Coordinates of C-alpha atoms and ligand atoms in Angstrom, one line a residue:
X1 CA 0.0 0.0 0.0
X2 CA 1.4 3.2 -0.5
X3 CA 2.0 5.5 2.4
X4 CA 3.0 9.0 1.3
X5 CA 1.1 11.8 -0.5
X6 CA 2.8 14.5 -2.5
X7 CA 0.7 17.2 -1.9
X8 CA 0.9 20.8 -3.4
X9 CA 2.7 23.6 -1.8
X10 CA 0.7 26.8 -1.6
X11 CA 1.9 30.1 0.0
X12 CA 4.7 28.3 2.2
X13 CA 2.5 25.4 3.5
X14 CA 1.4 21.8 1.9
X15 CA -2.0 21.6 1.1
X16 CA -4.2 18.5 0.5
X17 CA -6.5 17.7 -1.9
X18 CA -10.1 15.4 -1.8
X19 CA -8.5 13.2 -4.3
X20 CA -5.4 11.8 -5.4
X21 CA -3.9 9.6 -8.2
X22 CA -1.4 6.9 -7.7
X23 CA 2.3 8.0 -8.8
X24 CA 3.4 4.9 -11.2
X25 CA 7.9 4.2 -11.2
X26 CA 7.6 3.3 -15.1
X27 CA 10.9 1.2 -13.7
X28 CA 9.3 -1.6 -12.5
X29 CA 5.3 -0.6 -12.3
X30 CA 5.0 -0.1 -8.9
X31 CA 3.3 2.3 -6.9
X32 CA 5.4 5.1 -5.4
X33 CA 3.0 6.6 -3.4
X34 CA -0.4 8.8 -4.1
X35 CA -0.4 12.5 -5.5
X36 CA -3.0 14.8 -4.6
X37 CA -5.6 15.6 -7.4
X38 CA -5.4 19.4 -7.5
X39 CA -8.2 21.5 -9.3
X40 CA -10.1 24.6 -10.1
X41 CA -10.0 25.2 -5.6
X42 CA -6.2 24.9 -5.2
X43 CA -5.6 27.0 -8.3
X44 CA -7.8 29.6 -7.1
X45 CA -5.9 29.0 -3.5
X46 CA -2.3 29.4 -5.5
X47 CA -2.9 32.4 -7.8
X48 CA -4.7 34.4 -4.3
X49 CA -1.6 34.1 -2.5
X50 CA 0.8 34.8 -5.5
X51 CA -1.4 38.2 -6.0
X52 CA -0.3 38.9 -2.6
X53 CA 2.8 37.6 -2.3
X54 CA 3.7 39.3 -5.9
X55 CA 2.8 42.7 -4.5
X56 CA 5.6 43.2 -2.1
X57 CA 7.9 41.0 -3.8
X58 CA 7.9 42.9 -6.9
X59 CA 9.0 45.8 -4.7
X60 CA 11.8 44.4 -3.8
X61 CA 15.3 45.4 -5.4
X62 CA 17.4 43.3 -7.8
X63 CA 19.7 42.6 -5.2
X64 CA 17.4 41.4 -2.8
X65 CA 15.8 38.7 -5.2
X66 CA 19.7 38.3 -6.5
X67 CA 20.5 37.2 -3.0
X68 CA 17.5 34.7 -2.4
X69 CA 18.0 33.2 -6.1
X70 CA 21.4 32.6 -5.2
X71 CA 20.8 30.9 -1.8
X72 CA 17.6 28.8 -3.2
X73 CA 20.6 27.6 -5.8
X74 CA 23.0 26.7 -3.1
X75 CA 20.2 24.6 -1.5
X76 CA 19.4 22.9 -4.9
X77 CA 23.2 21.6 -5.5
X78 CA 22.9 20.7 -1.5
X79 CA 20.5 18.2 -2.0
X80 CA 21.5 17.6 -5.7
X81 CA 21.7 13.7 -4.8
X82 CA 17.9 14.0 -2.9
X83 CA 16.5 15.5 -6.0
X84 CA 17.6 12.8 -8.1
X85 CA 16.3 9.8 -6.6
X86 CA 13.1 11.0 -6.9
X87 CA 13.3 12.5 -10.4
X88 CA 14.8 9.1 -11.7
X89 CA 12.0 7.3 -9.2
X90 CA 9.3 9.4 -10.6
X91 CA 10.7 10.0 -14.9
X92 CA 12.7 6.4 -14.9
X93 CA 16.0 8.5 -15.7
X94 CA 19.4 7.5 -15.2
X95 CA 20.3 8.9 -12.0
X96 CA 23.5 10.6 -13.3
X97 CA 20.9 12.5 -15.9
X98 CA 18.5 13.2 -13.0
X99 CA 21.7 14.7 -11.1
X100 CA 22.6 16.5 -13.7
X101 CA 19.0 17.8 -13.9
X102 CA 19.1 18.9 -11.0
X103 CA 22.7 20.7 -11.0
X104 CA 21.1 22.9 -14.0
X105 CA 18.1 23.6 -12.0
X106 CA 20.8 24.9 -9.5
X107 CA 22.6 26.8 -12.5
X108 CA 19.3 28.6 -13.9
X109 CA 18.5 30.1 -10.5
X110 CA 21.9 31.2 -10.3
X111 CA 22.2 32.3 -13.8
X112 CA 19.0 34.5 -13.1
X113 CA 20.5 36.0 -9.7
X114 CA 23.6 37.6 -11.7
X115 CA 21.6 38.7 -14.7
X116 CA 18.9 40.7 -13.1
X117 CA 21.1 42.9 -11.4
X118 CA 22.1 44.2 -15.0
X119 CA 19.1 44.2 -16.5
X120 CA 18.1 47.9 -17.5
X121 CA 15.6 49.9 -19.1
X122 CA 16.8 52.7 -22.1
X123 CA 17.2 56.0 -22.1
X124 CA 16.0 57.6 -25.4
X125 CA 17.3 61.0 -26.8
X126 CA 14.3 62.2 -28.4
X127 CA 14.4 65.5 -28.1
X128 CA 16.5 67.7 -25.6
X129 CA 13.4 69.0 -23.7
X130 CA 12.2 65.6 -23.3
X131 CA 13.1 63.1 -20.5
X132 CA 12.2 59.6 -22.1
X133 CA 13.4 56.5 -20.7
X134 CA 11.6 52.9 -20.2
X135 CA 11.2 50.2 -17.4
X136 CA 11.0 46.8 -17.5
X137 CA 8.0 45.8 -15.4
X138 CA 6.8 42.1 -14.3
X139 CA 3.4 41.1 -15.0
X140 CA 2.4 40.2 -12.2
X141 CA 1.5 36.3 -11.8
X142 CA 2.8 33.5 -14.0
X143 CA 1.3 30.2 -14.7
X144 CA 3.6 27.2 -15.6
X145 CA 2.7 24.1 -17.0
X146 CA 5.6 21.9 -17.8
X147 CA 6.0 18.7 -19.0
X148 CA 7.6 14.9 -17.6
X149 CA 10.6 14.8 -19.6
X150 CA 13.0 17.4 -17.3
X151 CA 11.2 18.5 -14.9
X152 CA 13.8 19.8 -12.7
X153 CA 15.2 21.8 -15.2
X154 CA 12.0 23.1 -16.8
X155 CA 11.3 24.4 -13.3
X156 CA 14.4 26.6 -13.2
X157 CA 13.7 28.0 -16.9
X158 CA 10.4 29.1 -16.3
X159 CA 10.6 30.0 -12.4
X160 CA 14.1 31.3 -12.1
X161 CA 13.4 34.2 -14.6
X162 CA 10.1 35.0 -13.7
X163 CA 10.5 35.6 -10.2
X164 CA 13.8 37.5 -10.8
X165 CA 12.2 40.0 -12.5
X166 CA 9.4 40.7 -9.8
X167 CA 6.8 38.0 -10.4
X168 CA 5.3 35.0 -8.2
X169 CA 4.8 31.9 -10.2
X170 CA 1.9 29.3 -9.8
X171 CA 3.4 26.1 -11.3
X172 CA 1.7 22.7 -12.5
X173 CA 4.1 19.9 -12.6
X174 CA 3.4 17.0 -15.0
X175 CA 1.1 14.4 -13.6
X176 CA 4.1 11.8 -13.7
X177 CA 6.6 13.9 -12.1
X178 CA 5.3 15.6 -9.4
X179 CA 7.8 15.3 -6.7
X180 CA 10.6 17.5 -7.1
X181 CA 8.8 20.6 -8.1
X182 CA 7.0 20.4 -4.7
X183 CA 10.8 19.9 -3.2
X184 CA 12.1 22.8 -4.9
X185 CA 9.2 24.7 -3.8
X186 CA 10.0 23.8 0.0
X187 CA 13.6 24.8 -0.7
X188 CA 12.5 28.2 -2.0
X189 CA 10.8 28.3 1.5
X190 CA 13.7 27.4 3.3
X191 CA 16.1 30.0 1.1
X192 CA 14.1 32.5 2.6
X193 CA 11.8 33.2 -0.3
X194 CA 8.8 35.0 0.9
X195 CA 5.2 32.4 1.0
X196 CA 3.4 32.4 -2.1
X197 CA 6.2 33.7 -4.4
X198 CA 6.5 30.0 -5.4
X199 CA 3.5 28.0 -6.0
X200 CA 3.1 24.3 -6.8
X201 CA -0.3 22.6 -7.2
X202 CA 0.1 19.0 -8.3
X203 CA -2.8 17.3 -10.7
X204 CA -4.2 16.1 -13.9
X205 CA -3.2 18.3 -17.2
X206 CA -7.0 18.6 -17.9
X207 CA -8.3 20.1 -14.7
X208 CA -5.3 21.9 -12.9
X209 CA -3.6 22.4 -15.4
X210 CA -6.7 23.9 -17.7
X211 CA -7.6 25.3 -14.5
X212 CA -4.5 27.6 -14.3
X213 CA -4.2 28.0 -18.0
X214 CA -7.6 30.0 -17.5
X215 CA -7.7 31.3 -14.3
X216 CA -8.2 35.0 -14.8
X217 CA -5.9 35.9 -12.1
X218 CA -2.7 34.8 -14.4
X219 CA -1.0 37.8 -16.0
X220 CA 1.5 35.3 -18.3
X221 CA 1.1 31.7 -19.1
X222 CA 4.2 29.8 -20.4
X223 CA 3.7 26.5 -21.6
X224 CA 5.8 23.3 -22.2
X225 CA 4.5 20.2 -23.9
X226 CA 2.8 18.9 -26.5
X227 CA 1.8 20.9 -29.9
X228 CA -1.6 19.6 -29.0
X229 CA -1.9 20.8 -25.8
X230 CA -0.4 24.2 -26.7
X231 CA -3.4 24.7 -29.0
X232 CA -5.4 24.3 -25.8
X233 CA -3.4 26.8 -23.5
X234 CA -2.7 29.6 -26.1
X235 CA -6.5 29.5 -26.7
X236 CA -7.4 30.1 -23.4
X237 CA -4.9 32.7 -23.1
X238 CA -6.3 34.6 -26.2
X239 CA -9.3 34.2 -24.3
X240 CA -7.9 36.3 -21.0
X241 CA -5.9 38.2 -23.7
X242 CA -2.9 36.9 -21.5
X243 CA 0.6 36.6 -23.2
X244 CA 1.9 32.7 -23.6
X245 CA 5.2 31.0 -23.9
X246 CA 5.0 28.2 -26.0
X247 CA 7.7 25.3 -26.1
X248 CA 6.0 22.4 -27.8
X249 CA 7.3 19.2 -29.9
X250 CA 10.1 18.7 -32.1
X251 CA 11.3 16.9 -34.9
X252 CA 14.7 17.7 -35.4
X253 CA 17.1 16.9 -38.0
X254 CA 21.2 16.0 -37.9
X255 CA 22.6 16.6 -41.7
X256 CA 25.8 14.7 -42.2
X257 CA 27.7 15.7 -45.1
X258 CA 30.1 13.5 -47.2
X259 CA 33.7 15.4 -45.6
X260 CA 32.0 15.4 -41.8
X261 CA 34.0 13.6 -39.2
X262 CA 31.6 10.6 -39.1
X263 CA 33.2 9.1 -35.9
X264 CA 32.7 12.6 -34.1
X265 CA 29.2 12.5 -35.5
X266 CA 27.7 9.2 -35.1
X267 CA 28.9 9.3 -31.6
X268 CA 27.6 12.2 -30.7
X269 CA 24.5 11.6 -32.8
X270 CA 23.4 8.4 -30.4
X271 CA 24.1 9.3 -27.5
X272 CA 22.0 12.2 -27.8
X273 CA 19.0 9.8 -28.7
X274 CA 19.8 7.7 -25.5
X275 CA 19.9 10.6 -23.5
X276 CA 16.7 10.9 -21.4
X277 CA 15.3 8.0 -23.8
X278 CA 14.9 9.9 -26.7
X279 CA 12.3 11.4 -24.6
X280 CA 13.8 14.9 -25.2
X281 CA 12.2 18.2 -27.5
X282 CA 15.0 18.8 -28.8
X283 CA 16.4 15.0 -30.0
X284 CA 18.0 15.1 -32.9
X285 CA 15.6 12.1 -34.4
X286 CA 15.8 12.2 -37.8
X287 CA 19.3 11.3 -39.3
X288 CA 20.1 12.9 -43.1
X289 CA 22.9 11.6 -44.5
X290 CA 25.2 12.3 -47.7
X291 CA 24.7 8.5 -49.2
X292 CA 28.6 8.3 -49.4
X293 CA 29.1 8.1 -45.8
X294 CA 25.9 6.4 -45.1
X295 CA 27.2 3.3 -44.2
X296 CA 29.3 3.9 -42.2
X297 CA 27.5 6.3 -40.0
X298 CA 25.2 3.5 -39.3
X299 CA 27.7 1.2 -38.7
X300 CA 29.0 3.2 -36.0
X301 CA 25.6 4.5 -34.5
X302 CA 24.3 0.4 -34.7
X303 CA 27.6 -0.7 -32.7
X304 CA 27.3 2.1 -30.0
X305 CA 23.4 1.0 -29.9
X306 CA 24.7 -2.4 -28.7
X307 CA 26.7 -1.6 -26.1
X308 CA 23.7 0.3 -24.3
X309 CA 22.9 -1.2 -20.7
X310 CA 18.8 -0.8 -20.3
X311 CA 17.7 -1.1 -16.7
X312 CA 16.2 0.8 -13.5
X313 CA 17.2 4.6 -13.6
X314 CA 17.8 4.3 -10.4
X315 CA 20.9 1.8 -10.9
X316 CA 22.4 4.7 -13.6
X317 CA 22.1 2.4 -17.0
X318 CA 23.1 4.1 -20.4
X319 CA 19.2 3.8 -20.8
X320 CA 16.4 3.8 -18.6
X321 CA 12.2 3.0 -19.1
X322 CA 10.2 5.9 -21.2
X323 CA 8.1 7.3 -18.6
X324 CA 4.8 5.3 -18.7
X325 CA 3.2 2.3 -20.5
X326 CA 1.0 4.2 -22.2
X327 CA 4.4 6.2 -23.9
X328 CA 5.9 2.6 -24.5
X329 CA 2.8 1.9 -26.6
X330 CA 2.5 5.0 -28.4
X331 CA 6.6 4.2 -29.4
X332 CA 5.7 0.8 -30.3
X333 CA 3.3 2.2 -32.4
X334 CA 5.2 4.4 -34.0
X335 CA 7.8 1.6 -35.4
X336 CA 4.5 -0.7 -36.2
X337 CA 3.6 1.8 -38.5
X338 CA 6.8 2.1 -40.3
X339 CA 7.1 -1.7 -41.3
X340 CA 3.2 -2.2 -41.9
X341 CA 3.4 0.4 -44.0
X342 CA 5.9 -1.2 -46.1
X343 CA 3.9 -4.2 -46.2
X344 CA 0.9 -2.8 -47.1
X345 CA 2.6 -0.5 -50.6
X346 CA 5.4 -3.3 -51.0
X347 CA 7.6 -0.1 -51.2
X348 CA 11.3 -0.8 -51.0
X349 CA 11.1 -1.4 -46.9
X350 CA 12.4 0.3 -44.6
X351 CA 14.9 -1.5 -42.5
X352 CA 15.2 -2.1 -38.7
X353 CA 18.6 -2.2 -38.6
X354 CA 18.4 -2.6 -35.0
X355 CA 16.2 -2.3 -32.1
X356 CA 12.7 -2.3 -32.4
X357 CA 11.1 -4.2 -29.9
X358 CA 9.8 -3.7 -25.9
X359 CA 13.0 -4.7 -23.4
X360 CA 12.8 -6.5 -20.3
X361 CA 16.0 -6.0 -19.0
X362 CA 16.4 -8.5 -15.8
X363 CA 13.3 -9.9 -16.3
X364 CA 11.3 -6.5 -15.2
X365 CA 8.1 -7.4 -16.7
X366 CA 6.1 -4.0 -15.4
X367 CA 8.2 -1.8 -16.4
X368 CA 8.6 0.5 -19.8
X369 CA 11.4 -0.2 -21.5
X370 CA 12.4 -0.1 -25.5
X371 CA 15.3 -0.8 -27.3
X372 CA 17.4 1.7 -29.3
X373 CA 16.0 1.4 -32.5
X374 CA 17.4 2.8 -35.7
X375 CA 15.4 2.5 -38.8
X376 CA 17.0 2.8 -42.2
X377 CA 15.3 3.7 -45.4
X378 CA 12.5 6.3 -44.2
X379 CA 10.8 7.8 -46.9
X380 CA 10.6 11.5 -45.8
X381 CA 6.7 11.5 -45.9
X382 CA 6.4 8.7 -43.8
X383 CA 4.3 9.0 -40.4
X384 CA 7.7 7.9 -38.6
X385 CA 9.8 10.9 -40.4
X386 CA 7.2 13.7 -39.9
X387 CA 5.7 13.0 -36.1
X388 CA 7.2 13.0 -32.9
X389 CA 8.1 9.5 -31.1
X390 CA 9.5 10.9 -28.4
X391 CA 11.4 7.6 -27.7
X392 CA 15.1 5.9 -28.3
X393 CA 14.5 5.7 -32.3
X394 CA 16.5 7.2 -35.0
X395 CA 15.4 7.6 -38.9
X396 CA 17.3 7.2 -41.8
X397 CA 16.7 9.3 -44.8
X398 CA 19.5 9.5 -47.7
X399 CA 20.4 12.4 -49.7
X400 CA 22.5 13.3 -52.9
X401 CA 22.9 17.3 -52.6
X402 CA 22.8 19.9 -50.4
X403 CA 19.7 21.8 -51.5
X404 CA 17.9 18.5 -51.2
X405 CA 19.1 17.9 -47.2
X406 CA 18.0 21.3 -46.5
X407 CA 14.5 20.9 -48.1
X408 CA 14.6 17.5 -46.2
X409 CA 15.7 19.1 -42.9
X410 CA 12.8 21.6 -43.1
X411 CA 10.5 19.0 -44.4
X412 CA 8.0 18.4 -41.3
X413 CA 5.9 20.7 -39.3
X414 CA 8.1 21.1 -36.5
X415 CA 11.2 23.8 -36.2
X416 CA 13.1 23.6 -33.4
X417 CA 16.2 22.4 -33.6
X418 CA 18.8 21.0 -36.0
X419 CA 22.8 20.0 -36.4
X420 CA 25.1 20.3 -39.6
X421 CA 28.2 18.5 -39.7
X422 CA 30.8 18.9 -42.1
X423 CA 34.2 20.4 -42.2
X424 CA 33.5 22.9 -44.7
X425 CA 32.5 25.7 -42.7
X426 CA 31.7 28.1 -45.6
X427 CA 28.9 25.1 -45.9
X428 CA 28.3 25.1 -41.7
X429 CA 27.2 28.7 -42.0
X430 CA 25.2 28.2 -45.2
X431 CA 23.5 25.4 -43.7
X432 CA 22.9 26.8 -40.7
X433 CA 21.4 30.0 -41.9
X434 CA 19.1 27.7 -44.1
X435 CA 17.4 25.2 -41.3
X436 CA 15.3 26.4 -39.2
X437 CA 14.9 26.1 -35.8
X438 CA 15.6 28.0 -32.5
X439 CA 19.0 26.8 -32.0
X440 CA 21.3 25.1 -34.9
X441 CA 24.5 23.1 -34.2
X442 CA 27.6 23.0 -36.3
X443 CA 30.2 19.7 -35.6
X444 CA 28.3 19.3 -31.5
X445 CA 24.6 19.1 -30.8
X446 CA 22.7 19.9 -27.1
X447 CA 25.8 22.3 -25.5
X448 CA 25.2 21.1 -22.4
X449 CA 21.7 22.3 -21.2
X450 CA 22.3 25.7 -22.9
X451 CA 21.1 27.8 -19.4
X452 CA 22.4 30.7 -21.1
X453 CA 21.1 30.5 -25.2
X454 CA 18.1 31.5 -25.9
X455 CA 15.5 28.6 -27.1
X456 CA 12.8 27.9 -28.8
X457 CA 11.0 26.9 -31.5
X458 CA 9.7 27.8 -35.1
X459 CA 6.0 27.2 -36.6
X460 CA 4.6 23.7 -34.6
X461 CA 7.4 23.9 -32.2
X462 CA 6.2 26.8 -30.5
X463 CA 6.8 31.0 -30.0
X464 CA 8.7 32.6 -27.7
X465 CA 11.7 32.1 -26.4
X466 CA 13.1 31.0 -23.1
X467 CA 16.9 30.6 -21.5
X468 CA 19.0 32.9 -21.8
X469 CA 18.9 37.0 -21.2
X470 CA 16.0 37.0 -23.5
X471 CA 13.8 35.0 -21.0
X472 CA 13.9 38.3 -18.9
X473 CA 11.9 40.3 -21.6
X474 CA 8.9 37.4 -21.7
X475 CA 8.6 38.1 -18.2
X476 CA 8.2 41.5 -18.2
X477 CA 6.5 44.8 -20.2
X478 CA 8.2 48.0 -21.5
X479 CA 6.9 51.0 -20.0
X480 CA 7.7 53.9 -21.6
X481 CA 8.1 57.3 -19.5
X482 CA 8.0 60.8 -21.1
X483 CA 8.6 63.7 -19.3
X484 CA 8.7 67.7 -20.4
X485 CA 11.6 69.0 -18.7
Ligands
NAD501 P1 1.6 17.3 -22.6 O1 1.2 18.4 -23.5 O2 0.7 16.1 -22.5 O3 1.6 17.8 -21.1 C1 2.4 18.9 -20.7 C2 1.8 19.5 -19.5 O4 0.5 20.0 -19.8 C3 1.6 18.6 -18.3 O5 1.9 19.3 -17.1 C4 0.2 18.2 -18.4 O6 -0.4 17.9 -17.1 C5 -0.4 19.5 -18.9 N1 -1.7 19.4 -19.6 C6 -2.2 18.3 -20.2 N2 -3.4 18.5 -20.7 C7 -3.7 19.8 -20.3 C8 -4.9 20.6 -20.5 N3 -6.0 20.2 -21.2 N4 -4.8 21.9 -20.0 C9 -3.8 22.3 -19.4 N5 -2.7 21.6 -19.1 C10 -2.7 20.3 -19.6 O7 3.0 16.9 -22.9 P2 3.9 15.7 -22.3 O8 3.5 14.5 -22.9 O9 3.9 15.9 -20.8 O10 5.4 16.2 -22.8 C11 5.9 15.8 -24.0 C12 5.9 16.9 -25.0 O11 6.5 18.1 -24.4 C13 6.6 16.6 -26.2 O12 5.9 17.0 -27.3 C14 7.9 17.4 -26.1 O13 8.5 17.7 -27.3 C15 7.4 18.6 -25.4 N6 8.5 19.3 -24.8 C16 8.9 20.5 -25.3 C17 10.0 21.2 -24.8 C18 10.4 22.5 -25.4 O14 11.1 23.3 -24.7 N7 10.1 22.8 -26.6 C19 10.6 20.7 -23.6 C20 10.2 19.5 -23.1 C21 9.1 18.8 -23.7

């Protein structure tokens, strides 16, 4: 039976709910304890004391929040190895990848805390009997729904900017992962932050989350998840008339050229996929490839695949479960798809060159594991090549000339992020101009969580962007202030 309740953490205290929902370790299928089914009441009980909290906090000076941003970091990378065990409990992550989480949850508040103290408004020489200068303001209250995949970190991207520029946040964790944002929010407590500046109300997407999505009391909404979902939330912010973050899906392409380093590349390639499960926005999960070197780059990507250990996150394999059943399926799917498909057209195949199938690695039968899977042979329109998996598989598509990879790369709905590789770097730039996405990569892909670039994404993949300076200006409004001397 389980015997603990996450509850939410509203304006410095926990706070039950009537319900709760049973938190699943996608490890091994067992339960981890209950979670307490927030809705339209706790909302309502998070955004009231974030209007209050907000009001004095936002008259607080740079320095001041500077100083509690930096302690709430020092906590963070204090219980760094706390954090983990429940991320990788809750997500199935490798526990070195849910340390690391957690270290760049540390980093963004401490990113934030030097920033903000440099962060000015402009003065504006219109005319010399004017005055004219402009303020940044906060908004007021910010609603964050994030998603499963890093949760740790996608609390420190949205929280750690808005707060430092004068706003209390109401977050919503995802359903699967709800313990550490409640941690975090305890730790903010403990840093001294004042009650309500940090809010976490745990629950289902469709009722807390769609409960702070339209709460009329939210000032900013910044969303990450699904391109589905997005739909939902900018909707009801055009609603409000509210101003909304969106980070959604991905598809993004790695374009390997005939003269790049295909070693360098196919390394760097798969153990981006691994990474997290594939489970990751921004995976580079389509693979374009000059046909001269194609063989090789599979070679070497299908010989790292089999060295992966699969097991419990919490033992630190190269690869853990994807975070539920119901994801498993949906990947399973996904490959189904691709070589039914070929049987129903009698197309030239595609080829499972390895991978491919559900994993039970020491005979874990509840849990929800997959194999890395690389598919060869995608045809570009395929339903494999143009949606998200969002699991450990790589496509193959094949190209002759340069145009073509580019027209490939930019081929699907999404736009988020892509990587060229080659060692011609008057191509790199070209390339890299051409793709689109929020963040290209030339020779390297990911840079290391990226606290400090801005990100985001292009058409499907969202507006806005996050990280970064430029995360400050999301959170805030330009006033403009004219006076007659
Ligand atoms: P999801 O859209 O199902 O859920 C995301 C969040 O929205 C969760 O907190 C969920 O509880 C909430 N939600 C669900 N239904 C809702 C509703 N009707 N109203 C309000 N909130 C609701 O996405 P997911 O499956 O949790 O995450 C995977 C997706 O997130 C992938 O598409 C991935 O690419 C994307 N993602 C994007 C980024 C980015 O920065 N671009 C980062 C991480 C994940």
């Amino acid at each position: 039976m389980p015997d603990l309740v996450t509850e939410s953490f509203i304006d410095g205290v926990s706070v039950s709910s009537a319900q709760t929902y049973p938190n699943i370790d996608p490890s091994t299928g067992a339960v981890l304890g209950d979670v307490a089914r927030g809705g339209g009441s706790e909302i309502d009980q998070a955004v009231t004391a974030a209007r209050r909290a907000g009001r004095g906090w936002r008259a607080t000076t740079p320095e001041q929040r500077a100083d509690l941003l930096s302690a709430l970091a020092g906590l963070i990378d204090r219980e760094v190895e706390t954090l983990a065990r429940l991320e990788s409990e809750d997500s199935g992550k490798p526990l070195s990848q849910a340390r690391n989480d957690a270290r760049v949850c540390a980093r963004y508040f401490r990113f934030y805390s030097r920033v903000i103290e440099s962060y000015y408004g402009l003065s504006i020489p219109l005319r010399p009997d004017l005055h004219v200068y402009t303020r940044r303001e906060p908004l007021g209250v910010t609603g964050n729904i994030v998603a499963w995949n890093y949760p740790m970190q996608l609390f420190g991207r949205g929280v750690a900017p808005a707060i430092a520029t004068g706003n209390a946040a109401v977050l919503k964790p995802a359903d699967e992962t709800p313990r550490t944002a409640v941690y975090l929010a305890r730790l903010a407590t403990e840093a001294g932050l004042p009650p309500g500046v940090i809010n976490v109300v745990t629950g289902l997407g469709p009722e807390a989350g769609a409960a702070l999505a339209a709460h009329p009391g939210i000032d900013h909404l910044s969303f990450v998840g699904s391109t589905e979902v997005g739909r939902l939330i900018a909707g009801a912010a055009a609603r409000r008339v509210a101003p909304v973050t969106l980070e959604l899906g991905g598809k993004s392409a790695h374009l390997v050229f005939g003269d790049a380093d295909i070693e360098r590349a196919a390394t760097v390639i798969a153990n981006a996929i691994l990474q997290n499960a594939g489970q990751t926005c921004s995976a580079g999960s389509r693979v374009l490839v000059d046909e001269q070197v194609h063989d090789e780059l599979l070679q070497r990507i299908a010989d790292r695949f089999a060295t992966v250990s699969i097991g419990p996150g919490i033992t630190d394999p190269d690869l853990g479960p994807l975070v539920s059943r119901k994801q498993q399926d949906r990947v399973r799917g996904y490959v189904e798809s691709a070589t039914q498909a070929t049987q129903d057209t009698q197309a030239k195949g595609v080829d499972i060159v390895c991978g491919g199938t559900v994993a039970e690695p020491d005979g874990i039968t509840g849990g929800a594991y997959f194999t890395p899977t690389l598919i060869d042979g995608v045809d570009p329109n395929a339903k494999i090549a143009r949606e998200e998996i969002f699991g450990p598989v790589l496509t193959v598509t094949t190209f002759a000339a340069e145009d073509e990879a580019v027209a490939l790369a930019n081929g699907t709905d999404y736009a988020l992020m892509g990587a060229v590789w080659t060692t011609d770097l008057a191509r790199a730039h070209r390339v890299a101009a051409q793709v689109d996405g929020g963040q290209i990569y030339v020779n390297t892909y990911g840079a290391g969580g990226g606290v400090e670039l801005p990100f985001g994404g292009f058409r499907k993949s969202g507006y806005g962007r996050e990280k970064g300076v430029e995360a400050l200006d999301a959170y805030t409004a330009t006033k403009t202030i004219v006076v007659q001397l």
